[in-house]
Coordinates of C-alpha atoms in Angstrom, one line a residue:
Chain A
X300 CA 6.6 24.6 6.1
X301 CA 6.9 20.8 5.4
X302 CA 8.5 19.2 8.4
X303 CA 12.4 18.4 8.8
X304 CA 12.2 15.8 11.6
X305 CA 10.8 12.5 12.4
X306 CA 9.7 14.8 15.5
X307 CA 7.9 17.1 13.5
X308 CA 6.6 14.5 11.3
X309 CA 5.0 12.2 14.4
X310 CA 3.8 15.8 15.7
X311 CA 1.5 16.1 12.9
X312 CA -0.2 12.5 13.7
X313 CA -3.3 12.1 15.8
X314 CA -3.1 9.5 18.5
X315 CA -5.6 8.6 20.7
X316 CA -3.3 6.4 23.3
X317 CA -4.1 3.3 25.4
X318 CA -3.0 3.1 28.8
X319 CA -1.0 -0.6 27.8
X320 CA 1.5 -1.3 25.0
X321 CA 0.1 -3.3 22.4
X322 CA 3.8 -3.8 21.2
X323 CA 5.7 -5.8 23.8
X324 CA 9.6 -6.9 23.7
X325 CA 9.1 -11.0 24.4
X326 CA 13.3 -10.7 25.7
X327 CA 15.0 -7.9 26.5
X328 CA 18.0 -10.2 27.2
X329 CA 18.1 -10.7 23.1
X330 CA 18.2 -6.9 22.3
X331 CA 21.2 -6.8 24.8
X332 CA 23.3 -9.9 24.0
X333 CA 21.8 -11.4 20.2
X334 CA 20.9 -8.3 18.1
X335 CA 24.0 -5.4 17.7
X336 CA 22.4 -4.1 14.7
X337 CA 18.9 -3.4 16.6
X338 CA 17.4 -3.0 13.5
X339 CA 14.1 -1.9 14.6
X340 CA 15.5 1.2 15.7
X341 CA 16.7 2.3 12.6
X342 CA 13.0 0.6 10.3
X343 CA 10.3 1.7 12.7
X344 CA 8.5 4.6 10.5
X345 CA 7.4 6.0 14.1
X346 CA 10.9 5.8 15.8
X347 CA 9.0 3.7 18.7
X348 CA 12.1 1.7 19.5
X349 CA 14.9 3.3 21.1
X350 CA 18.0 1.2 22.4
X351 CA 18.7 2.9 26.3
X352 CA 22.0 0.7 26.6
X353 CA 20.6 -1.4 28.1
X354 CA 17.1 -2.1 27.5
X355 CA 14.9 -1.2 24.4
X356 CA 12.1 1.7 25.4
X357 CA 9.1 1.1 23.2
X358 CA 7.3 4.3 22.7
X359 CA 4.0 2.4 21.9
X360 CA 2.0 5.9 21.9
X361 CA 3.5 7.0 18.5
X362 CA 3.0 3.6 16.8
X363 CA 1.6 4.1 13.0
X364 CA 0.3 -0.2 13.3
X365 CA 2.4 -1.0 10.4
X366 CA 3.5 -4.3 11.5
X367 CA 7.2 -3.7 10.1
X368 CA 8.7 -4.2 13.5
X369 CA 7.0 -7.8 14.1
X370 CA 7.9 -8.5 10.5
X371 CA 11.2 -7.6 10.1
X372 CA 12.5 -8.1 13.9
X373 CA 15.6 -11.0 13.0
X374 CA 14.8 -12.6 16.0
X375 CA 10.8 -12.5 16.0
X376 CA 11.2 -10.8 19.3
X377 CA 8.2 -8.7 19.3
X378 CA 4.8 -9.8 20.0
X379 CA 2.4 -7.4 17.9
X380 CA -1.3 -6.8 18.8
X381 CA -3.9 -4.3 17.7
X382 CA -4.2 -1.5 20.1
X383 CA -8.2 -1.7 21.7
X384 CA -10.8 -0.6 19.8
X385 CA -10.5 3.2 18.7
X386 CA -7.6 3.6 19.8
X387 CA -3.8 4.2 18.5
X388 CA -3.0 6.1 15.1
X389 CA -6.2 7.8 13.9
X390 CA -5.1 9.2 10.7
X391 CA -7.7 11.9 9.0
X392 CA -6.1 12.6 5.5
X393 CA -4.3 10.0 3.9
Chain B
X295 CA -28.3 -17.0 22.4
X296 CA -26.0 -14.4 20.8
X297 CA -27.6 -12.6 17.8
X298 CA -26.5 -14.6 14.2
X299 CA -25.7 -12.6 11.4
X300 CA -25.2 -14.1 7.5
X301 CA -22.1 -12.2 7.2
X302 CA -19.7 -10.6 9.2
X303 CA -17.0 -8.8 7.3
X304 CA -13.9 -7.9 9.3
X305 CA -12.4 -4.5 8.2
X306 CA -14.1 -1.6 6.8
X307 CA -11.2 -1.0 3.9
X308 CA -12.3 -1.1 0.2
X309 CA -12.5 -5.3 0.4
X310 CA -14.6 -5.1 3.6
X311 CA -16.7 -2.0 2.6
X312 CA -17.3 -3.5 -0.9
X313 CA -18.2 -7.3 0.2
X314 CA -20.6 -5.4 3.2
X315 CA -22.3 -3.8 -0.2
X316 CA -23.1 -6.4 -2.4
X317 CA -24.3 -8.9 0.6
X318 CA -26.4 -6.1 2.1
X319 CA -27.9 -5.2 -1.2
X320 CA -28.7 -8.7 -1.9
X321 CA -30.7 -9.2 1.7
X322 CA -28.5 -10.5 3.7
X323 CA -27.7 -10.0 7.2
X324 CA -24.2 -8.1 7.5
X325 CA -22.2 -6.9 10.4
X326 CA -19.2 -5.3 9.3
X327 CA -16.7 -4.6 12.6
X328 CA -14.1 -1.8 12.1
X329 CA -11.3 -1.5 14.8
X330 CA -10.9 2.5 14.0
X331 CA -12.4 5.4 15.2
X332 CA -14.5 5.2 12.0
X333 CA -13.4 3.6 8.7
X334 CA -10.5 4.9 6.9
X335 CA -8.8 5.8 9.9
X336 CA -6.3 3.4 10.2
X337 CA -6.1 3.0 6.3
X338 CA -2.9 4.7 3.9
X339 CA -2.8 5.1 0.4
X340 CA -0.7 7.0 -2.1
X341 CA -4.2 7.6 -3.6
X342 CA -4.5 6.4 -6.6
X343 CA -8.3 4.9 -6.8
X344 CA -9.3 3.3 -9.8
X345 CA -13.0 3.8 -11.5
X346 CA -13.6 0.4 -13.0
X347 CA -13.9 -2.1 -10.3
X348 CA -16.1 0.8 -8.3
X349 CA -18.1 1.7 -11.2
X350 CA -19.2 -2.1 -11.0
X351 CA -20.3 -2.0 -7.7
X352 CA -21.3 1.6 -7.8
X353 CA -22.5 3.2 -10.9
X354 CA -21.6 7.2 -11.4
X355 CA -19.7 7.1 -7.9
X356 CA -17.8 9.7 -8.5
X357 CA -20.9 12.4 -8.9
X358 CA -21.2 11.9 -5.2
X359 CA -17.8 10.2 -3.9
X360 CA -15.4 12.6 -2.1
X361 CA -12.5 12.2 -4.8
X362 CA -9.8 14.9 -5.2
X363 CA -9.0 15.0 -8.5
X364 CA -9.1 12.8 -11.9
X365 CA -6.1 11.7 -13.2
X366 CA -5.2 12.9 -16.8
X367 CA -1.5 12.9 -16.9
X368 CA 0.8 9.8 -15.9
X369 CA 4.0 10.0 -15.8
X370 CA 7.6 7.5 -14.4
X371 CA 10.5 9.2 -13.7
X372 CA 13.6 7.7 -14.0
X373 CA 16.2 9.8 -11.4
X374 CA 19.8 10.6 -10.6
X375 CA 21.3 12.5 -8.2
X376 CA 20.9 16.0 -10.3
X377 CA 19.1 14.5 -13.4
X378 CA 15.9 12.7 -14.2
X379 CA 14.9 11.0 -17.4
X380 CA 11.2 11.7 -18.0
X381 CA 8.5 9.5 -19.6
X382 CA 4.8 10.0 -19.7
X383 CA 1.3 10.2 -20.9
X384 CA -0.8 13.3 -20.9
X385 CA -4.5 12.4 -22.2
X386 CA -8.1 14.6 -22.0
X387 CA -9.8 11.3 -22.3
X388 CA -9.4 10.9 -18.9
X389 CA -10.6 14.1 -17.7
X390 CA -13.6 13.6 -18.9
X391 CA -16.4 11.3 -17.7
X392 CA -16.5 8.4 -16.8
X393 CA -12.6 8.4 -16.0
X394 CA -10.0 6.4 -15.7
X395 CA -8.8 7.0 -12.3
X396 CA -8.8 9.0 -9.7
X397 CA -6.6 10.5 -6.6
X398 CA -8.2 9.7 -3.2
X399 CA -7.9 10.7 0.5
X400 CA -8.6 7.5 2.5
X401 CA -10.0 8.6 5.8
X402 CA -12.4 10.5 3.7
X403 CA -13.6 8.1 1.0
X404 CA -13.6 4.9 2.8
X405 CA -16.1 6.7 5.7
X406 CA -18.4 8.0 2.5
X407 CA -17.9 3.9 1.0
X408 CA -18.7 2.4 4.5
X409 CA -22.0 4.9 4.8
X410 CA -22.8 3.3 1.7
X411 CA -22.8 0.1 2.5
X412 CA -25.0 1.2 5.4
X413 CA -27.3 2.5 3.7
X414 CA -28.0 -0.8 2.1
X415 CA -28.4 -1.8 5.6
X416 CA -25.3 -3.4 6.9
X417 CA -24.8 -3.0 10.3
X418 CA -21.3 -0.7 11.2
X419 CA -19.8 -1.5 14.3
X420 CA -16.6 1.1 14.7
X421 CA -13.6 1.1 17.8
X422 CA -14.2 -2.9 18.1
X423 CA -11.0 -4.9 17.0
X424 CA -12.0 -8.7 16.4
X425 CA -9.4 -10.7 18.5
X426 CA -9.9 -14.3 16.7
X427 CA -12.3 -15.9 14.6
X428 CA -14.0 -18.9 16.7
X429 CA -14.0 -22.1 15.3
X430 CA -15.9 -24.9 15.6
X431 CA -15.1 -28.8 14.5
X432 CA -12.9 -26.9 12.0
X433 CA -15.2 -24.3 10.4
X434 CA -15.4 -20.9 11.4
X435 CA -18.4 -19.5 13.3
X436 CA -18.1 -16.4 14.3
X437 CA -15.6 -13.6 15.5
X438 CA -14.1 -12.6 19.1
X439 CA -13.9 -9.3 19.7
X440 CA -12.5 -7.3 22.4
X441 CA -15.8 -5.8 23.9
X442 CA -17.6 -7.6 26.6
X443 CA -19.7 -10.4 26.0
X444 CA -18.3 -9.8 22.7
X445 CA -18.6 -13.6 20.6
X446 CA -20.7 -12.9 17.6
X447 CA -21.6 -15.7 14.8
X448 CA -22.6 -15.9 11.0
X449 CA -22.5 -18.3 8.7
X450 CA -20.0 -16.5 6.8
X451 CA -16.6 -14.6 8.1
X452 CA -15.1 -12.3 5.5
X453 CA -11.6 -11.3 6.5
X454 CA -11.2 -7.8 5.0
X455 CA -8.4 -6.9 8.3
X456 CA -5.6 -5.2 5.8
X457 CA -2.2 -6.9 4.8
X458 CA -1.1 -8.1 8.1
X459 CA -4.6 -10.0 8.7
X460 CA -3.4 -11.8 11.9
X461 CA -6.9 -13.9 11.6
X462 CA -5.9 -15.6 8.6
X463 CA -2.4 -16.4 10.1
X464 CA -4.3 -17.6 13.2
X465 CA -6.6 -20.0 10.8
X466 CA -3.2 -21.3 9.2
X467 CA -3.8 -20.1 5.6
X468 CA -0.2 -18.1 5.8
X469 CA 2.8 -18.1 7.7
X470 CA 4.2 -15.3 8.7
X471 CA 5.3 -12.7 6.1
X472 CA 9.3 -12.4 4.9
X473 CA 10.3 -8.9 5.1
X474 CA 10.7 -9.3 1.7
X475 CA 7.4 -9.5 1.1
X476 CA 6.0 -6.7 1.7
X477 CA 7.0 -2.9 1.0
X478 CA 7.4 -0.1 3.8
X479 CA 5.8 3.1 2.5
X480 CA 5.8 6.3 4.5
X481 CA 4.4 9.8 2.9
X482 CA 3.2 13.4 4.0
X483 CA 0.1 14.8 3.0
X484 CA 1.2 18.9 1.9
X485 CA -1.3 21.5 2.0
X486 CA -0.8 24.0 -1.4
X487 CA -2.9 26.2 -3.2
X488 CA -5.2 25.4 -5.5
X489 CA -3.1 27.6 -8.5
X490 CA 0.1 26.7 -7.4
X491 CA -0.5 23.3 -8.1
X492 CA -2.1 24.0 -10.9
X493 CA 0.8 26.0 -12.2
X494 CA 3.4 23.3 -11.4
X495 CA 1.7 20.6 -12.9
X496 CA 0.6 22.3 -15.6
X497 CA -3.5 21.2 -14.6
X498 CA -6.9 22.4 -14.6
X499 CA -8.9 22.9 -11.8
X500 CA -10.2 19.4 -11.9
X501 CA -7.4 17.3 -13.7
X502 CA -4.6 15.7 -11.3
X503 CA -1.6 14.3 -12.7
X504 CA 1.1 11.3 -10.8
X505 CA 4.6 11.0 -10.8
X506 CA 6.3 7.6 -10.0
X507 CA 10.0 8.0 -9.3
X508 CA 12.2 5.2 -9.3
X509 CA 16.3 5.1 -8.6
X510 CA 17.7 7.9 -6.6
X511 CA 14.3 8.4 -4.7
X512 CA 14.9 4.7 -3.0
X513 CA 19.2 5.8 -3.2
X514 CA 18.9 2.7 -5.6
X515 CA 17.1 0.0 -3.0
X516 CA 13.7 -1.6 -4.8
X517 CA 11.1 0.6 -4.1
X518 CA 9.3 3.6 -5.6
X519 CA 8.6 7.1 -4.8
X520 CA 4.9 9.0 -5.6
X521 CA 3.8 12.4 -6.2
X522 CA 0.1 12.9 -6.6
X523 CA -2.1 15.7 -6.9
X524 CA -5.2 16.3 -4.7
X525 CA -7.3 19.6 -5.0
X526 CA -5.7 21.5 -2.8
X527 CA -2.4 19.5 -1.3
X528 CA -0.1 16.8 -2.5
X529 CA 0.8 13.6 -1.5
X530 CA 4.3 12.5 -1.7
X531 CA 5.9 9.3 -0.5
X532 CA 8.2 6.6 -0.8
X533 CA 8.5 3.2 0.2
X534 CA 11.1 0.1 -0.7
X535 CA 10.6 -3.7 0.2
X536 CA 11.2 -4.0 4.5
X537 CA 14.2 -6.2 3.3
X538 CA 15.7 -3.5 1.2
X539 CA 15.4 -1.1 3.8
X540 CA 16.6 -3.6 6.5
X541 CA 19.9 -4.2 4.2
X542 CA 20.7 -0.6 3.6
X543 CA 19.7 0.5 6.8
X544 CA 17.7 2.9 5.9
X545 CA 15.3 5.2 8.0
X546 CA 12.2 5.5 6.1
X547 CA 11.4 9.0 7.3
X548 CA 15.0 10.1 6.2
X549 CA 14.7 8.6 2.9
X550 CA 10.9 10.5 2.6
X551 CA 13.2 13.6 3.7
X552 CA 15.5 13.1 1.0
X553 CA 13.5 12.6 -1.3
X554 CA 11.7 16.5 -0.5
X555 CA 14.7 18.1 -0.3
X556 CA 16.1 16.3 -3.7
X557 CA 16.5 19.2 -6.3
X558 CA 14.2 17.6 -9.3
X559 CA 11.4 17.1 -6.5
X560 CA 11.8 20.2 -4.3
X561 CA 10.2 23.0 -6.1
X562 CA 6.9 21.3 -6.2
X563 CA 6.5 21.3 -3.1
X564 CA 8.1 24.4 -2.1
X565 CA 6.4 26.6 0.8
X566 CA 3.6 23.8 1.2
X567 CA 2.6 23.0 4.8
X568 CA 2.8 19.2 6.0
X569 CA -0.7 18.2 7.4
X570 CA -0.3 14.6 8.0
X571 CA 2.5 11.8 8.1
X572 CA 1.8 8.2 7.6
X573 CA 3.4 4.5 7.2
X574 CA 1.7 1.8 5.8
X575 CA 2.5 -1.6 4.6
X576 CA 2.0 -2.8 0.9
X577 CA 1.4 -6.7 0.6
X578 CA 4.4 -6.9 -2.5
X579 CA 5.0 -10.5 -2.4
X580 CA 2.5 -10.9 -5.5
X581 CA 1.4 -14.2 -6.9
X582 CA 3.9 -16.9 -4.7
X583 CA 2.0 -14.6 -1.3
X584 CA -1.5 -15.3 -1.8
X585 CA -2.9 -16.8 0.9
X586 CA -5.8 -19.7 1.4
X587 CA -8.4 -17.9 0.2
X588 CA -11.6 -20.1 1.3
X589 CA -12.0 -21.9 3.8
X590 CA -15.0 -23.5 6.1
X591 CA -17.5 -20.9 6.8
X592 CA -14.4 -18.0 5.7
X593 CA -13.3 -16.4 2.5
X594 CA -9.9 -13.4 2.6
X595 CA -10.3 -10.3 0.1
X596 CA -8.0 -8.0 -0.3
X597 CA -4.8 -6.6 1.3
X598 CA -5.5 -10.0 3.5
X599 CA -5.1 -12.1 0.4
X600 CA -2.3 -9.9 -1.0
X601 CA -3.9 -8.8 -3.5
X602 CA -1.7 -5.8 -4.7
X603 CA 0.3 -5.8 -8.6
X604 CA 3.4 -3.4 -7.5
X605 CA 4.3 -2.9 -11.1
X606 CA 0.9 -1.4 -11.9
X607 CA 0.1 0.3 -9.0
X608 CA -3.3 -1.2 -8.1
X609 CA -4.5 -2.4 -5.3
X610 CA -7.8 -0.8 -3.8
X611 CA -9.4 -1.8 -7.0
X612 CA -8.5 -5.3 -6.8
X613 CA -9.4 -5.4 -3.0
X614 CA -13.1 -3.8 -4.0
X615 CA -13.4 -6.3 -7.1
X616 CA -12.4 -9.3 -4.3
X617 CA -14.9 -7.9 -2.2
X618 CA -17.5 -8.4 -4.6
X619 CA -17.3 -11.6 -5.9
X620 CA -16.7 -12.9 -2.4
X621 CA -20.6 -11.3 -1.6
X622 CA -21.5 -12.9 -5.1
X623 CA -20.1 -16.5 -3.7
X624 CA -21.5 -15.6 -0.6
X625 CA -25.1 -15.0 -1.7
X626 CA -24.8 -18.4 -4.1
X627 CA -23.9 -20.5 -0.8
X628 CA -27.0 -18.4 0.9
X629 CA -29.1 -19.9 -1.7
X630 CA -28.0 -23.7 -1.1
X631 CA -27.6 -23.3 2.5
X632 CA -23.8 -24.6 2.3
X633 CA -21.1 -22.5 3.5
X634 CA -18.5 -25.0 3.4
X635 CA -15.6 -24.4 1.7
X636 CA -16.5 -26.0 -1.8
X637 CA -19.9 -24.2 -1.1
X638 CA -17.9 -20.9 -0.7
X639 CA -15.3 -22.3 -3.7
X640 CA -16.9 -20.2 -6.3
X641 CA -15.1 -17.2 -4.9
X642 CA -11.9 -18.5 -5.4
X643 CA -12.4 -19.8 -9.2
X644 CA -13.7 -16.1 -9.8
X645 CA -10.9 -14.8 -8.1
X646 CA -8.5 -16.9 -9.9
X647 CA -10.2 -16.4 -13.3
X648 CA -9.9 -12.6 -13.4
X649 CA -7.3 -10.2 -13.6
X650 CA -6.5 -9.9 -10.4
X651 CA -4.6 -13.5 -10.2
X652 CA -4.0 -13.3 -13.9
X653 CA -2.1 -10.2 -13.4
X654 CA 0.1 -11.5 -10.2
X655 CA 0.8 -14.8 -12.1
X656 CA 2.1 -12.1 -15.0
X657 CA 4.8 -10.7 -12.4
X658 CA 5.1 -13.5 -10.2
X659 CA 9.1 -13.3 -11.2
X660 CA 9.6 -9.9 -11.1
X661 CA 9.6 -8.6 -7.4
X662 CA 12.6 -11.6 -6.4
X663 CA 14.3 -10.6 -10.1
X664 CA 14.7 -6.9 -9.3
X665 CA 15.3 -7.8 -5.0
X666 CA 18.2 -10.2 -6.3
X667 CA 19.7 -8.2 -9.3
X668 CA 20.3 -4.1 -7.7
X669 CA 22.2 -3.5 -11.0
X670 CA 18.5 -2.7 -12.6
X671 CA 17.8 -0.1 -10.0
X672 CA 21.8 1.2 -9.3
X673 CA 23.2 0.5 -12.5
X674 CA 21.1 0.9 -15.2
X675 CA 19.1 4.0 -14.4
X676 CA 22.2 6.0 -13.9
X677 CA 23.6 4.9 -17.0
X678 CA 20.4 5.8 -18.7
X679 CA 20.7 9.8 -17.1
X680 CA 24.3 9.4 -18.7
X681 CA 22.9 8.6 -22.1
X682 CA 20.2 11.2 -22.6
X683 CA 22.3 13.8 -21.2
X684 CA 25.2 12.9 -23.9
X685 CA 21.9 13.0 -26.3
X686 CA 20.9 16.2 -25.9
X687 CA 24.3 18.0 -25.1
X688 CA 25.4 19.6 -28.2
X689 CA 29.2 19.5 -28.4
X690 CA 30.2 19.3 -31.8
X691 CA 30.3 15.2 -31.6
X692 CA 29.1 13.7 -34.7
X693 CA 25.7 12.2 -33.9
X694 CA 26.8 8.3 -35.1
X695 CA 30.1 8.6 -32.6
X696 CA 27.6 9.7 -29.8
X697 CA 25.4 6.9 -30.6
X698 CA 28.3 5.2 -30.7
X699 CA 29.4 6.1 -27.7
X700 CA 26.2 5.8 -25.2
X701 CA 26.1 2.2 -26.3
X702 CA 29.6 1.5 -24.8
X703 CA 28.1 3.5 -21.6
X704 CA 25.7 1.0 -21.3
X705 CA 27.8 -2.2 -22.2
X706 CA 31.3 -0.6 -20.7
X707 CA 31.7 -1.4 -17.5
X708 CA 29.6 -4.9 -17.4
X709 CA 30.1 -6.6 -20.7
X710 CA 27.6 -7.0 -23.9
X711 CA 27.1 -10.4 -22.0
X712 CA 25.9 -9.5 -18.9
X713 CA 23.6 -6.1 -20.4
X714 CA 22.1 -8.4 -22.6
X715 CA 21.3 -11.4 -19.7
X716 CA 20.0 -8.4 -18.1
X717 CA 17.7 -7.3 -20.6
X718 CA 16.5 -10.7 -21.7
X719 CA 15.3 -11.4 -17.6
X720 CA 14.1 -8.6 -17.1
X721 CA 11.6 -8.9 -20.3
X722 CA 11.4 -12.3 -19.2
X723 CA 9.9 -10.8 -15.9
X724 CA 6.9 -8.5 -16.8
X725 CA 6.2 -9.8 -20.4

């Protein structure tokens, strides 16, 4: 079957995860009071940013290292670093 | 005192692997750093490879390459909701030696490319991600990278590090990128059978054919979809400039959904098995986005410089071509012992006096033309379904009031004015 879900997509990924986030929110005061759109949410091809009311949960682990999110964040609010050597996505087809 | 080398390329992509090459060939002393588990591995591409630029670098690379399948049959698909206008070229010439191009899988040819460069004796260094080049009274030295003790210096620092290349941001030779200026892709590898592909596309064992979708595929946002054929699974993706999607609010895996499950796309890939899911940035912004390109002791190639034409589809070919004349500068500043920047400049008059520049100055208009002006993407390619359908449907209209008709489809609802302002930029654009 092809997959359905973002779930089943991400499911399909290798990741070989670091124990630290090499994605980190500078201001988690300017997710709650300056974005309402929380655009990274909805962008992020790994769904690695989820808004929890009140703080945004960044699910580093599943990140593809795109760089959308440091891109297109409206408030340059995310400081984006590679994850340590070997680690992170390890893709094996594409 | 830490080991020196002549080179050391940062990346192990098709610019990095092909720069790594040509120095190490020549006799020079080449580190090449990958931050991956090996090369490839953090790398995406739809797959289209071209054989030209390779062929330069590599003769016959294809007798021993790990390529899926050449291309013979091309073709853009203009798409509706329930409709698609079809255009295309099917040709034998191309399934037949030496090519024209060919579909890829990137964590299996860039590993066989790296190993190549090897073999000429460049020195791979895999898992190691280079922090920041170090820099001294202006020129650049050598790299940071994060293993202990791990400073390393060469005359020459080739920044192959893929299209967000945070070291040339750190050196100042861009800013950072507009999220319209670069594209969000995100695809599936699907497993199939050999013969099933084979029957769908209407292919030979070893002939592959490409589909590039445009309209409904992005819901009408600037962007493009792909279908390619590899031996034994497809890749199909789509991806639209970050600003599009940012605008419409789109997820990019939904849109990759709806595009599968959209009916002129789903039965070719009916009862295939996903294997792998990927996202990937394309450097879109073209000619106005290229970067610094030399600098003291440092030269970009590829993806790092931008160096993608989104209207044609090429990019690894341009990044392999940039690789090599970087090594060819490289090697004349070897020879004079000056790797300043006007000793390294050669690089950047090749660069600029090929087709790679040539081809970005062509489009330079085109990306902001089409980002500014939807009606191309949501007007026009509707309007052009209308047309053929009212073509082909047989309904006892005399052909001349059809004719007549279609052209007030197209006119109608915007004015002869407007269609032909439209018309006009958008040749403008690309010609």
């Amino acid at each position: 079957m092809s997959t359905k879900t973002i779930e089943e997509k991400q499911y399909l990924v290798r990741f070989k995860c670091d124990t630290k986030s090499h994605l980190t929110i500078l201001d988690h005061e300017v997710c709650m009071t300056k974005c309402p759109d929380k655009l990274c949410t909805l962008f992020c091809p790994g769904e690695v940013y989820k808004w929890e009311g009140t703080r945004m949960q960044v699910g580093y682990e599943g990140c593809h290292e795109c760089g959308s999110c440091r891109i297109g964040c409206p408030h340059q609010n995310i400081k984006w670093e590679y994850p340590k050597g070997g680690h992170g996505v390890i893709f094996r087809l594409a | 005192m830490p080991e020196k080398f002549d080179v050391i390329v940062v990346g192990a992509g098709p610019a990095g692997t092909a720069c790594a090459y040509v120095c190490a060939k020549n006799g020079l002393k080449v580190l090449q750093i990958e931050r991956g588990e090996y090369p490839g591995s953090k790398n995406v591409m739809g797959g289209v490879l071209y054989r030209k630029q390779l062929e330069e670098i590599i003769p016959e690379f294809w007798k021993e390459a790990p390529v899926e399948r050449p291309i013979v049959e091309q073709n853009f698909w203009f798409m509706d909701k329930e409709s698609v206008v079809k255009f295309g070229y099917k040709g034998l010439e191309w399934g037949e030696e030496p090519y024209n191009n060919f579909t890829v899988l990137r964590a299996k040819f860039d590993q066989w490319f790296a190993e190549k460069a090897v073999e000429q004796g460049s020195l791979l260094i895999n898992e190691t991600v280079v922090t920041e080049c170090l820099v001294e009274n202006g020129k650049v030295v050598g790299v940071r990278t994060d293993r202990p003790d791990g400073d390393v210096y060469a005359d020459v620092v080739v920044l192959a590090d893929g299209v967000n290349s945070l070291l040339a941001k750190q050196l100042g030779f861009h800013k950072e990128f507009r999220p319209d200026e670069v594209a969000l892709a995100v695809m599936e590898v699907i497993n199939l059978p050999k013969e099933k592909i084979n029957d769908r596309f209407n292919l030979e064992d070893n002939q592959g054919a490409t589909i590039e979708i445009f309209g409904d595929s992005t819901k009408g946002n600037l962007g493009t979809a792909f279908i390619y054929t590899n031996k034994e699974s497809i890749n199909i993706g789509v991806g639209t400039t970050l600003s599009s999607m940012i605008k419409a609010r789109i997820k990019p895996y939904e849109l990759l959904d709806y595009l599968k499950n959209h009916p002129m796309v789903r039965n070719l890939i009916e009862g295939g098995e996903s294997a792998e899911y990927a996202a990937h940035l394309i450097p879109e912004g073209g000619y106005n986005s290229v970067p610094k390109v030399v600098g003291d002791g440092v030269v970009v190639v590829g993806d790092a410089a931008q160096l993608v034409n989104a209207i044609h589809r090429e990019g690894s070919n341009m990044a392999m071509a940039s690789g090599r004349m970087a090594a060819e500068a490289i090697i004349k500043a070897k020879e004079r012992n000056d790797f300043s920047e006007a000793g390294l400049s050669s690089y950047r008059d090749a660069l600029y006096n090929s087709f790679i520049i040539k081809d970005l100055e062509k489009y330079k208009d085109a990306a902001s033309l089409f980002e500014e002006n939807p009606q191309y993407f949501q007007y026009y390619l509707p309007m052009l379904n209308k047309a053929m359908s009212e073509f082909f449907t047989v309904d006892g209209v005399p052909k001349k009031e059809k004719q007549k008709a279609m052209m007030k489809m197209f006119t109608g609802e915007r004015g002869k004015l407007a269609v032909m302002k439209d018309i006009y930029r958008a040749w403008k654009a690309v010609k």
